[in-house]
CSV table of C-alpha atoms in Angstrom, one decimal:
chain,number,residue,atom,x,y,z
A,104,UNK,CA,44.1,-29.4,6.1
A,105,UNK,CA,47.5,-29.8,7.7
A,106,UNK,CA,47.6,-33.3,6.5
A,107,UNK,CA,46.5,-32.4,3.3
A,108,UNK,CA,49.1,-29.8,2.7
A,109,UNK,CA,51.8,-32.1,4.0
A,110,UNK,CA,50.6,-34.5,1.7
A,111,UNK,CA,50.7,-32.3,-1.4
A,112,UNK,CA,54.2,-31.2,-0.3
A,113,UNK,CA,55.4,-34.8,-0.1
A,114,UNK,CA,53.7,-35.4,-3.9
A,115,UNK,CA,55.6,-32.1,-5.2
A,116,UNK,CA,58.8,-33.9,-3.7
A,117,UNK,CA,58.1,-37.2,-5.5
A,118,UNK,CA,57.6,-35.6,-8.8
A,119,UNK,CA,60.8,-33.3,-8.4
A,120,UNK,CA,62.7,-36.7,-7.4
A,121,UNK,CA,61.5,-38.4,-10.5
A,122,UNK,CA,62.4,-35.3,-13.0
A,123,UNK,CA,65.7,-35.3,-11.5
A,124,UNK,CA,66.4,-39.0,-11.9
A,125,UNK,CA,64.9,-38.8,-15.5
A,126,UNK,CA,67.3,-35.7,-16.3
A,127,UNK,CA,70.4,-37.9,-15.1
A,128,UNK,CA,69.0,-41.1,-17.2
A,129,UNK,CA,69.7,-43.2,-14.1
A,130,UNK,CA,66.7,-45.4,-14.7
A,131,UNK,CA,68.1,-48.3,-12.4
A,132,UNK,CA,68.0,-45.6,-9.3
A,133,UNK,CA,64.4,-44.4,-10.6
A,134,UNK,CA,63.1,-48.0,-10.8
A,135,UNK,CA,63.9,-48.7,-7.5
A,136,UNK,CA,62.5,-45.3,-6.4
A,137,UNK,CA,59.3,-46.0,-8.2
A,138,UNK,CA,58.6,-49.2,-6.8
A,139,UNK,CA,59.0,-47.4,-3.2
A,140,UNK,CA,56.7,-44.6,-4.4
A,141,UNK,CA,54.1,-47.3,-5.7
A,142,UNK,CA,53.9,-49.0,-2.4
A,143,UNK,CA,53.4,-46.2,-0.5
A,144,UNK,CA,51.1,-43.8,-3.0
A,145,UNK,CA,47.9,-44.7,-4.3
A,146,UNK,CA,47.4,-44.5,-8.3
A,147,UNK,CA,45.3,-41.7,-7.5
A,148,UNK,CA,47.9,-39.8,-6.0
A,149,UNK,CA,50.5,-40.7,-9.0
A,150,UNK,CA,48.0,-38.9,-11.2
A,151,UNK,CA,48.8,-35.8,-9.1
A,152,UNK,CA,52.4,-36.6,-9.5
A,153,UNK,CA,52.6,-37.1,-13.1
A,154,UNK,CA,50.4,-34.1,-14.1
A,155,UNK,CA,52.3,-31.3,-15.9
A,156,UNK,CA,55.0,-33.7,-16.9
A,157,UNK,CA,55.4,-34.1,-20.9
A,158,UNK,CA,54.4,-37.4,-22.5
A,159,UNK,CA,58.5,-38.7,-23.1
A,160,UNK,CA,58.6,-38.3,-19.4
A,161,UNK,CA,55.2,-40.0,-18.8
A,162,UNK,CA,56.1,-43.1,-21.2
A,163,UNK,CA,59.3,-43.6,-19.4
A,164,UNK,CA,57.8,-43.8,-15.9
A,165,UNK,CA,55.0,-46.1,-17.3
A,166,UNK,CA,57.9,-48.3,-18.6
A,167,UNK,CA,59.3,-48.6,-14.8
A,168,UNK,CA,56.0,-49.1,-13.2
A,169,UNK,CA,55.0,-52.5,-11.7
A,170,UNK,CA,52.6,-54.0,-14.6
A,171,UNK,CA,49.3,-53.7,-12.4
A,172,UNK,CA,50.2,-50.3,-10.9
A,173,UNK,CA,50.4,-49.2,-14.4
A,174,UNK,CA,47.1,-50.4,-15.5
A,175,UNK,CA,45.4,-48.8,-12.4
A,176,UNK,CA,47.1,-45.5,-13.1
A,177,UNK,CA,46.4,-45.6,-16.7
A,178,UNK,CA,42.7,-46.1,-16.2
A,179,UNK,CA,42.4,-42.8,-14.1
A,180,UNK,CA,43.8,-40.9,-17.1
A,181,UNK,CA,41.6,-38.7,-19.5
A,182,UNK,CA,40.7,-40.5,-22.7
A,183,UNK,CA,42.6,-38.4,-24.8
A,184,UNK,CA,45.5,-38.7,-22.6
A,185,UNK,CA,45.3,-42.7,-22.5
A,186,UNK,CA,45.1,-42.2,-26.6
A,187,UNK,CA,48.3,-40.0,-26.9
A,188,UNK,CA,50.1,-42.3,-24.4
A,189,UNK,CA,49.2,-45.8,-26.4
A,190,UNK,CA,50.3,-44.1,-29.6
A,191,UNK,CA,53.8,-42.9,-27.9
A,192,UNK,CA,54.7,-46.3,-26.0
A,193,UNK,CA,56.8,-49.4,-27.5
A,194,UNK,CA,54.6,-52.1,-28.5
A,195,UNK,CA,55.9,-54.6,-25.7
A,196,UNK,CA,54.7,-51.8,-23.2
A,197,UNK,CA,51.6,-51.6,-25.0
A,198,UNK,CA,50.9,-55.5,-25.1
A,199,UNK,CA,51.8,-55.6,-21.3
A,200,UNK,CA,49.5,-52.9,-20.6
A,201,UNK,CA,46.6,-54.2,-22.5
A,202,UNK,CA,46.7,-57.6,-20.8
A,203,UNK,CA,46.5,-55.9,-16.9
A,204,UNK,CA,43.4,-53.7,-18.1
A,205,UNK,CA,40.2,-55.3,-17.2
A,206,UNK,CA,37.6,-56.0,-20.2
A,207,UNK,CA,35.5,-53.0,-19.5
A,208,UNK,CA,38.5,-50.8,-18.8
A,209,UNK,CA,39.8,-52.1,-22.4
A,210,UNK,CA,36.2,-51.5,-24.2
A,211,UNK,CA,36.1,-47.8,-22.7
A,212,UNK,CA,39.5,-47.3,-24.2
A,213,UNK,CA,38.8,-48.8,-27.6
A,214,UNK,CA,35.5,-46.5,-28.0
A,215,UNK,CA,38.0,-43.4,-28.0
A,216,UNK,CA,40.5,-45.0,-30.6
A,217,UNK,CA,40.4,-45.4,-34.5
A,218,UNK,CA,39.6,-48.7,-36.0
A,219,UNK,CA,43.1,-49.3,-37.4
A,220,UNK,CA,44.7,-49.0,-33.9
A,221,UNK,CA,41.8,-51.0,-32.4
A,222,UNK,CA,42.8,-54.1,-34.8
A,223,UNK,CA,46.5,-53.3,-33.8
A,224,UNK,CA,45.9,-53.3,-29.9
A,225,UNK,CA,43.6,-56.6,-30.3
A,226,UNK,CA,46.8,-58.6,-31.6
A,227,UNK,CA,48.4,-58.3,-28.1
A,228,UNK,CA,45.6,-59.7,-26.7
A,229,UNK,CA,45.1,-63.5,-26.0
A,230,UNK,CA,42.4,-65.3,-28.4
A,231,UNK,CA,39.9,-65.6,-25.4
A,232,UNK,CA,40.6,-61.7,-24.6
A,233,UNK,CA,40.1,-60.9,-27.8
A,234,UNK,CA,36.8,-62.6,-28.1
A,235,UNK,CA,35.5,-61.0,-25.0
A,236,UNK,CA,37.0,-57.6,-26.5
A,237,UNK,CA,34.6,-58.1,-29.5
A,238,UNK,CA,31.9,-59.1,-27.9
A,239,UNK,CA,31.6,-56.1,-25.7
A,240,UNK,CA,32.3,-54.0,-28.7
A,241,UNK,CA,29.3,-55.5,-30.5
A,242,UNK,CA,26.9,-54.1,-28.0
A,243,UNK,CA,25.5,-50.8,-28.8
A,244,UNK,CA,27.5,-47.6,-27.6
A,245,UNK,CA,25.9,-46.2,-24.1
A,246,UNK,CA,24.5,-49.7,-23.5
A,247,UNK,CA,25.0,-51.7,-20.5
A,248,UNK,CA,26.8,-54.4,-22.6
A,249,UNK,CA,29.5,-52.0,-23.6
A,250,UNK,CA,29.8,-51.0,-19.6
A,251,UNK,CA,30.0,-54.4,-18.3
A,252,UNK,CA,32.6,-57.1,-17.5
A,253,UNK,CA,32.5,-60.5,-17.9
A,254,UNK,CA,34.8,-61.4,-15.1
A,255,UNK,CA,32.5,-62.2,-12.2
A,256,UNK,CA,32.0,-65.0,-9.6
A,257,UNK,CA,29.4,-67.7,-10.7
A,258,UNK,CA,28.3,-70.7,-8.6
A,259,UNK,CA,26.1,-73.7,-8.6
A,260,UNK,CA,22.8,-74.3,-6.8
A,261,UNK,CA,24.0,-77.2,-5.4
A,262,UNK,CA,27.4,-76.2,-4.2
A,263,UNK,CA,27.7,-76.4,-0.5
A,264,UNK,CA,29.2,-73.1,1.6
A,265,UNK,CA,32.3,-74.6,2.0
A,266,UNK,CA,32.8,-75.7,-1.7
A,267,UNK,CA,31.7,-72.2,-2.7
A,268,UNK,CA,34.3,-70.6,-0.9
A,269,UNK,CA,36.8,-72.7,-1.8
A,270,UNK,CA,35.7,-72.0,-5.7
A,271,UNK,CA,35.7,-68.2,-4.7
A,272,UNK,CA,39.3,-68.3,-3.2
A,273,UNK,CA,40.7,-70.5,-6.5
A,274,UNK,CA,39.2,-67.8,-8.9
A,275,UNK,CA,39.1,-64.5,-7.3
A,276,UNK,CA,42.4,-63.3,-8.6
A,277,UNK,CA,40.8,-63.0,-11.9
A,278,UNK,CA,37.6,-61.5,-10.9
A,279,UNK,CA,36.5,-57.8,-11.0
A,280,UNK,CA,34.7,-58.3,-7.4
A,281,UNK,CA,34.0,-61.1,-5.0
A,282,UNK,CA,31.6,-59.5,-2.7
A,283,UNK,CA,28.6,-60.9,-4.4
A,284,UNK,CA,28.4,-64.4,-6.6
A,285,UNK,CA,26.2,-65.2,-8.9
A,286,UNK,CA,24.3,-68.6,-9.0
A,287,UNK,CA,23.3,-70.3,-12.6
A,288,UNK,CA,22.1,-73.0,-14.0
A,289,UNK,CA,23.5,-75.5,-17.0
A,290,UNK,CA,22.3,-72.8,-19.4
A,291,UNK,CA,23.8,-69.7,-17.4
A,292,UNK,CA,20.4,-68.7,-16.5
A,293,UNK,CA,20.6,-66.6,-13.3
A,294,UNK,CA,19.1,-67.8,-10.5
A,295,UNK,CA,19.8,-65.9,-7.4
A,296,UNK,CA,22.7,-63.8,-6.0
A,297,UNK,CA,25.0,-64.6,-2.6
A,298,UNK,CA,26.9,-62.2,-0.9
A,299,UNK,CA,30.0,-63.5,0.5
A,300,UNK,CA,29.1,-62.4,4.1
A,301,UNK,CA,26.4,-64.9,3.9
A,302,UNK,CA,28.6,-67.9,2.8
A,303,UNK,CA,31.1,-67.1,5.4
A,304,UNK,CA,28.5,-66.9,8.3
A,305,UNK,CA,26.5,-70.4,7.0
A,306,UNK,CA,27.3,-73.9,8.1
A,307,UNK,CA,29.9,-75.8,5.7
A,308,UNK,CA,27.4,-78.3,4.6
A,309,UNK,CA,24.6,-75.7,3.7
A,310,UNK,CA,23.8,-75.8,0.1
A,311,UNK,CA,24.0,-72.3,-1.9
A,312,UNK,CA,20.4,-72.7,-3.0
A,313,UNK,CA,19.4,-72.4,0.7
A,314,UNK,CA,21.4,-69.3,1.2
A,315,UNK,CA,20.8,-67.4,-2.5
A,316,UNK,CA,18.8,-64.6,-2.5
A,317,UNK,CA,16.1,-64.9,-5.5
A,318,UNK,CA,14.8,-61.4,-4.9
A,319,UNK,CA,17.4,-59.6,-6.9
A,320,UNK,CA,17.9,-56.7,-9.3
A,321,UNK,CA,19.3,-57.1,-12.7
A,322,UNK,CA,19.7,-55.1,-16.0
A,323,UNK,CA,19.3,-55.9,-19.8
A,324,UNK,CA,22.6,-56.0,-21.9
A,325,UNK,CA,20.8,-52.9,-24.1
A,326,UNK,CA,19.6,-51.0,-21.1
A,327,UNK,CA,21.0,-47.4,-21.4
A,328,UNK,CA,24.0,-46.7,-19.1
A,329,UNK,CA,22.3,-43.8,-17.6
A,330,UNK,CA,19.3,-46.1,-16.7
A,331,UNK,CA,21.4,-48.8,-15.1
A,332,UNK,CA,23.3,-46.0,-13.0
A,333,UNK,CA,20.1,-44.7,-11.6
A,334,UNK,CA,18.8,-48.5,-10.9
A,335,UNK,CA,22.2,-48.8,-9.0
A,336,UNK,CA,22.0,-45.6,-7.1
A,337,UNK,CA,18.2,-46.4,-6.2
A,338,UNK,CA,18.9,-49.8,-4.8
A,339,UNK,CA,22.4,-49.0,-3.3
A,340,UNK,CA,24.3,-51.7,-5.3
A,341,UNK,CA,27.9,-52.3,-5.5
A,342,UNK,CA,27.4,-54.5,-8.4
A,343,UNK,CA,24.5,-55.4,-10.8
A,344,UNK,CA,24.1,-58.4,-12.8
A,345,UNK,CA,23.7,-58.0,-16.7
A,346,UNK,CA,21.5,-60.6,-18.4
A,347,UNK,CA,20.5,-60.9,-22.0
A,348,UNK,CA,17.0,-61.6,-23.8
A,349,UNK,CA,16.7,-65.1,-22.3
A,350,UNK,CA,17.7,-64.1,-18.7
A,351,UNK,CA,21.1,-65.4,-19.1
A,352,UNK,CA,24.2,-64.1,-17.1
A,353,UNK,CA,26.8,-62.5,-19.1
A,354,UNK,CA,28.5,-59.8,-16.8
A,355,UNK,CA,28.1,-57.2,-14.1
A,356,UNK,CA,28.5,-53.7,-13.8
A,357,UNK,CA,30.3,-52.3,-10.9
A,358,UNK,CA,29.8,-49.0,-9.1
A,359,UNK,CA,33.4,-47.6,-10.0
A,360,UNK,CA,32.2,-47.8,-13.8
A,361,UNK,CA,28.8,-46.2,-12.9
A,362,UNK,CA,30.4,-43.6,-11.0
A,363,UNK,CA,32.0,-42.3,-14.8
A,364,UNK,CA,28.3,-42.4,-16.1
A,365,UNK,CA,26.9,-39.9,-13.6
A,366,UNK,CA,29.6,-37.7,-13.6
A,367,UNK,CA,29.3,-37.6,-17.8
A,368,UNK,CA,25.5,-37.3,-17.5
A,369,UNK,CA,25.7,-34.5,-14.9
A,370,UNK,CA,28.3,-32.5,-16.9
A,371,UNK,CA,26.2,-33.0,-20.4
A,372,UNK,CA,23.1,-31.9,-18.7
A,373,UNK,CA,25.1,-28.7,-17.0
A,374,UNK,CA,26.4,-27.6,-20.3
A,375,UNK,CA,22.8,-28.4,-22.0
A,376,UNK,CA,21.3,-26.2,-19.0
A,377,UNK,CA,23.3,-23.5,-20.7
A,378,UNK,CA,22.5,-24.3,-24.3
A,379,UNK,CA,26.0,-25.6,-24.9
A,380,UNK,CA,26.7,-28.8,-27.1
A,381,UNK,CA,28.5,-31.3,-24.9
A,382,UNK,CA,32.2,-31.0,-25.0
A,383,UNK,CA,33.7,-34.5,-25.2
A,384,UNK,CA,37.3,-33.4,-24.1
A,385,UNK,CA,38.6,-31.7,-20.4
A,386,UNK,CA,37.9,-27.9,-21.1
A,387,UNK,CA,41.9,-27.0,-21.1
A,388,UNK,CA,42.5,-29.9,-23.7
A,389,UNK,CA,39.6,-28.4,-26.1
A,390,UNK,CA,40.6,-26.2,-29.1
A,391,UNK,CA,39.2,-22.7,-28.8
A,392,UNK,CA,37.5,-22.9,-32.6
A,393,UNK,CA,35.5,-26.2,-31.0
A,394,UNK,CA,34.5,-24.1,-28.2
A,395,UNK,CA,33.3,-21.7,-30.6
A,396,UNK,CA,31.6,-24.1,-32.7
A,397,UNK,CA,29.7,-25.5,-29.6
A,398,UNK,CA,28.1,-22.1,-28.6
A,399,UNK,CA,27.8,-20.1,-31.6
A,400,UNK,CA,24.5,-21.6,-32.9
A,401,UNK,CA,22.3,-21.3,-29.9
A,402,UNK,CA,23.9,-17.8,-29.2
A,403,UNK,CA,23.0,-16.7,-32.6
A,404,UNK,CA,19.5,-17.8,-32.2
A,405,UNK,CA,18.9,-16.5,-28.9
A,406,UNK,CA,20.1,-13.1,-30.0
A,407,UNK,CA,17.5,-13.1,-33.1
A,408,UNK,CA,15.0,-14.1,-30.5
A,409,UNK,CA,15.8,-11.5,-28.1
A,410,UNK,CA,15.5,-8.8,-30.5
A,411,UNK,CA,11.6,-9.5,-30.3
A,412,UNK,CA,11.6,-7.3,-27.0
A,413,UNK,CA,12.9,-4.3,-29.1
A,414,UNK,CA,10.0,-4.9,-31.4
A,415,UNK,CA,7.7,-5.1,-28.5
A,416,UNK,CA,8.9,-1.6,-27.2
A,417,UNK,CA,8.8,0.0,-30.5
A,418,UNK,CA,5.1,-1.4,-30.8
A,419,UNK,CA,4.5,0.8,-27.6
A,420,UNK,CA,6.2,3.8,-28.3
A,421,UNK,CA,3.1,6.1,-27.4
A,422,UNK,CA,2.8,4.3,-24.1
A,423,UNK,CA,6.6,4.8,-23.2
A,424,UNK,CA,6.5,8.4,-24.5
A,425,UNK,CA,3.2,9.2,-22.3
A,426,UNK,CA,4.8,7.4,-19.0
A,427,UNK,CA,8.7,7.9,-19.4
A,428,UNK,CA,9.3,6.3,-16.1
A,429,UNK,CA,7.8,2.9,-17.5
A,430,UNK,CA,11.4,2.3,-19.0
A,431,UNK,CA,13.3,2.8,-15.9
A,432,UNK,CA,11.9,-0.6,-14.5
A,433,UNK,CA,12.0,-2.9,-17.5
A,434,UNK,CA,15.2,-4.6,-16.3
A,435,UNK,CA,13.8,-5.1,-13.0
A,436,UNK,CA,10.6,-6.9,-14.6
A,437,UNK,CA,12.3,-9.0,-17.4
A,438,UNK,CA,15.2,-9.8,-14.7
A,439,UNK,CA,12.6,-11.1,-12.0
A,440,UNK,CA,10.6,-13.2,-14.6
A,441,UNK,CA,13.7,-14.8,-16.1
A,442,UNK,CA,15.3,-15.7,-12.4
A,443,UNK,CA,11.7,-17.1,-11.5
A,444,UNK,CA,11.2,-19.2,-14.5
A,445,UNK,CA,15.0,-20.5,-14.3
A,446,UNK,CA,14.5,-21.5,-10.5
A,447,UNK,CA,11.1,-23.3,-11.4
A,448,UNK,CA,12.6,-25.1,-14.7
A,449,UNK,CA,15.7,-25.9,-12.6
A,450,UNK,CA,13.7,-27.8,-9.8
A,451,UNK,CA,11.7,-29.6,-12.5
A,452,UNK,CA,14.4,-30.7,-14.7
A,453,UNK,CA,16.3,-32.1,-11.8
A,454,UNK,CA,13.0,-33.8,-10.3
A,455,UNK,CA,12.7,-35.3,-14.1
A,456,UNK,CA,16.1,-36.7,-14.0
A,457,UNK,CA,15.8,-38.2,-10.4
A,458,UNK,CA,12.5,-39.4,-11.5
A,459,UNK,CA,10.5,-37.5,-8.5
A,460,UNK,CA,8.4,-36.3,-11.0
A,461,UNK,CA,7.1,-38.3,-14.4
A,462,UNK,CA,4.7,-37.1,-17.5
A,463,UNK,CA,1.6,-38.4,-15.6
A,464,UNK,CA,2.4,-35.6,-12.9
A,465,UNK,CA,1.8,-32.6,-15.4
A,466,UNK,CA,-1.5,-31.2,-13.8
A,467,UNK,CA,-0.1,-31.9,-10.1
A,468,UNK,CA,3.2,-29.9,-11.5
A,469,UNK,CA,1.0,-27.1,-12.7
A,470,UNK,CA,-1.3,-27.0,-9.6
A,471,UNK,CA,1.7,-26.9,-7.4
A,472,UNK,CA,3.6,-24.1,-9.4
A,473,UNK,CA,0.4,-22.1,-9.8
A,474,UNK,CA,-0.1,-21.5,-6.2
A,475,UNK,CA,3.7,-20.9,-5.5
A,476,UNK,CA,3.8,-18.7,-8.3
A,477,UNK,CA,0.6,-16.6,-7.1
A,478,UNK,CA,2.3,-16.3,-3.4
A,479,UNK,CA,5.6,-15.1,-4.8
A,480,UNK,CA,3.8,-12.9,-7.0
A,481,UNK,CA,1.8,-11.3,-4.4
A,482,UNK,CA,4.9,-11.0,-2.4
A,483,UNK,CA,7.2,-9.9,-4.6
A,484,UNK,CA,4.9,-7.2,-6.1
A,485,UNK,CA,4.4,-5.5,-2.7
A,486,UNK,CA,8.4,-5.1,-2.6
A,487,UNK,CA,8.0,-3.9,-5.9
A,488,UNK,CA,5.2,-1.3,-5.0
A,489,UNK,CA,7.1,0.0,-2.0
A,490,UNK,CA,10.2,0.4,-4.3
A,491,UNK,CA,8.3,2.2,-6.8
A,492,UNK,CA,6.6,4.5,-4.3
A,493,UNK,CA,10.2,5.3,-2.7
A,494,UNK,CA,11.9,6.3,-5.9
A,495,UNK,CA,9.2,7.5,-8.0
A,496,UNK,CA,6.0,8.9,-5.9
A,497,UNK,CA,3.4,7.9,-8.6
A,498,UNK,CA,0.6,5.7,-7.5
A,499,UNK,CA,-0.7,4.6,-10.9
A,500,UNK,CA,3.2,3.9,-11.8
A,501,UNK,CA,3.3,1.8,-8.9
A,502,UNK,CA,0.0,0.0,-9.5
A,503,UNK,CA,0.9,-0.9,-13.1
A,504,UNK,CA,4.5,-2.2,-12.2
A,505,UNK,CA,3.4,-4.2,-9.3
A,506,UNK,CA,0.5,-5.5,-11.2
A,507,UNK,CA,2.7,-6.3,-14.4
A,508,UNK,CA,5.7,-8.1,-12.0
A,509,UNK,CA,2.7,-10.4,-10.4
A,510,UNK,CA,1.6,-11.3,-13.7
A,511,UNK,CA,4.9,-12.0,-15.2
A,512,UNK,CA,5.9,-14.0,-12.0
A,513,UNK,CA,3.0,-16.2,-12.5
A,514,UNK,CA,3.6,-16.9,-16.3
A,515,UNK,CA,7.4,-17.4,-16.0
A,516,UNK,CA,6.7,-19.9,-13.1
A,517,UNK,CA,4.2,-22.1,-14.6
A,518,UNK,CA,6.2,-22.1,-18.3
A,519,UNK,CA,9.4,-22.6,-16.4
A,520,UNK,CA,8.0,-26.0,-14.7
A,521,UNK,CA,6.0,-26.9,-17.8
A,522,UNK,CA,8.3,-26.7,-20.7
A,523,UNK,CA,10.6,-29.2,-19.3
A,524,UNK,CA,7.7,-31.7,-19.3
A,525,UNK,CA,6.8,-30.9,-22.7
A,526,UNK,CA,10.5,-31.6,-23.8
A,527,UNK,CA,10.3,-35.1,-22.0
A,528,UNK,CA,7.0,-35.8,-24.0
A,529,UNK,CA,8.8,-34.9,-27.2
A,530,UNK,CA,11.7,-36.9,-26.4
A,531,UNK,CA,13.9,-33.9,-26.3
A,532,UNK,CA,16.3,-33.5,-23.1
A,533,UNK,CA,14.3,-31.2,-20.5
A,534,UNK,CA,17.8,-29.8,-19.7
A,535,UNK,CA,17.9,-28.0,-23.0
A,536,UNK,CA,14.5,-26.0,-21.7
A,537,UNK,CA,16.4,-24.0,-18.9
A,538,UNK,CA,18.4,-21.0,-18.5
A,539,UNK,CA,18.5,-19.1,-21.6
A,540,UNK,CA,15.5,-20.7,-23.4
A,541,UNK,CA,13.2,-20.0,-20.3
A,542,UNK,CA,14.8,-16.4,-19.9
A,543,UNK,CA,14.2,-15.3,-23.7
A,544,UNK,CA,10.8,-16.5,-23.6
A,545,UNK,CA,9.9,-14.8,-20.2
A,546,UNK,CA,11.8,-11.6,-21.7
A,547,UNK,CA,9.4,-11.5,-24.7
A,548,UNK,CA,6.3,-12.7,-22.8
A,549,UNK,CA,7.1,-10.2,-19.9
A,550,UNK,CA,7.8,-7.1,-22.0
A,551,UNK,CA,4.2,-7.7,-23.6
A,552,UNK,CA,2.2,-8.1,-20.2
A,553,UNK,CA,4.1,-4.7,-18.7
A,554,UNK,CA,3.4,-2.8,-21.9
A,555,UNK,CA,-0.3,-4.1,-22.2
A,556,UNK,CA,-0.8,-3.7,-18.3
A,557,UNK,CA,0.5,-0.1,-18.4
A,558,UNK,CA,-1.3,1.0,-21.7
A,559,UNK,CA,-4.5,-0.1,-20.0
A,560,UNK,CA,-4.1,1.6,-16.6
A,561,UNK,CA,-2.8,4.8,-17.9
A,562,UNK,CA,-5.7,4.8,-20.6
A,563,UNK,CA,-3.6,5.4,-23.4
């Protein structure tokens, strides 16, 4: 913790020094200082240094950064910040920045920009870079093709290990990663993969085809990015080759790109579990009216649905008049049911996301949750029975509440576990069937069960 505090203080000192030199307009000294800072601190640290500065200051700093360092910092900015920076920079600085970005990073940026701006930025690229950018942009949004980079090391099967290492040495500066090379034939069909370690440990005259691994994992250009992320997680891959419909190698996807996809997926799932439409921009950059728009429809719908609980209570007015104490325990009844349903739905939603549970496991899930629900209902109803007897010593009331609670818990658990699977069958995101939806359904059902059981027991 002390080390982190020292580091934070140093970053604040760097920010203050940069601001001071900017204020003095001493750009020569600022460039020398930034050169030293860039050697000492990573792009991640620099993001913290420039956070809070205004756009004009950041533009000036980017002009003085070393080109490759500027590109690394740029890729770490939020999408709206990248867009604002591009709009504020001089053309020659934008051109230099575009040339330093990796092809997949350029594609990621272009996805967020208007078509007119994309056309302008494409003019800053070489014909070859422009061709690659257009090819990547032609793939469907959220597909593996949009995420991949064509900058990988390819080898021929008849190369020797020594020749392959020399080839890697010559081409490495322009490649995304060199930890793994990809063996292709004359038609660019992927034959196998070769880790750099295996090449280094092989005898110089050994041919690549004797070293390569033919049992490799690959993805298709049209595969969904989330499926690619899961594949890389499952097999612990640093990079995965991307092939077209004819099994020709067209690019690779690296783990740093997949991390962003996983983060976006998890953020969307959390938002959907709260019945909130996904927010594209960071929270502090999102207009309050946009937040209202994202929330109002579901909140209004849930409010209308929740009014059904008051209709249930009105329908059982005679029961409530005859046993007023029943109304005291309504919050406990519906809250416990809602909590149980939320827990079971969360477990199943997560299991569906990680592929631990599939649609074919439906009956197994129902059986397991039924057993869990029965045990939970028994234990919690005993606690409820004791609670009622301690505060309102009425045996009939205690029996009514504990029996109702056991039934509500059972139904809530099973409903919470099965609704996400039904959503999956209907091609709906299972995360939608969590939190508010489950709670609302259980509230209405729980009230019905509670008063029906009470009516029967009290013989009203």
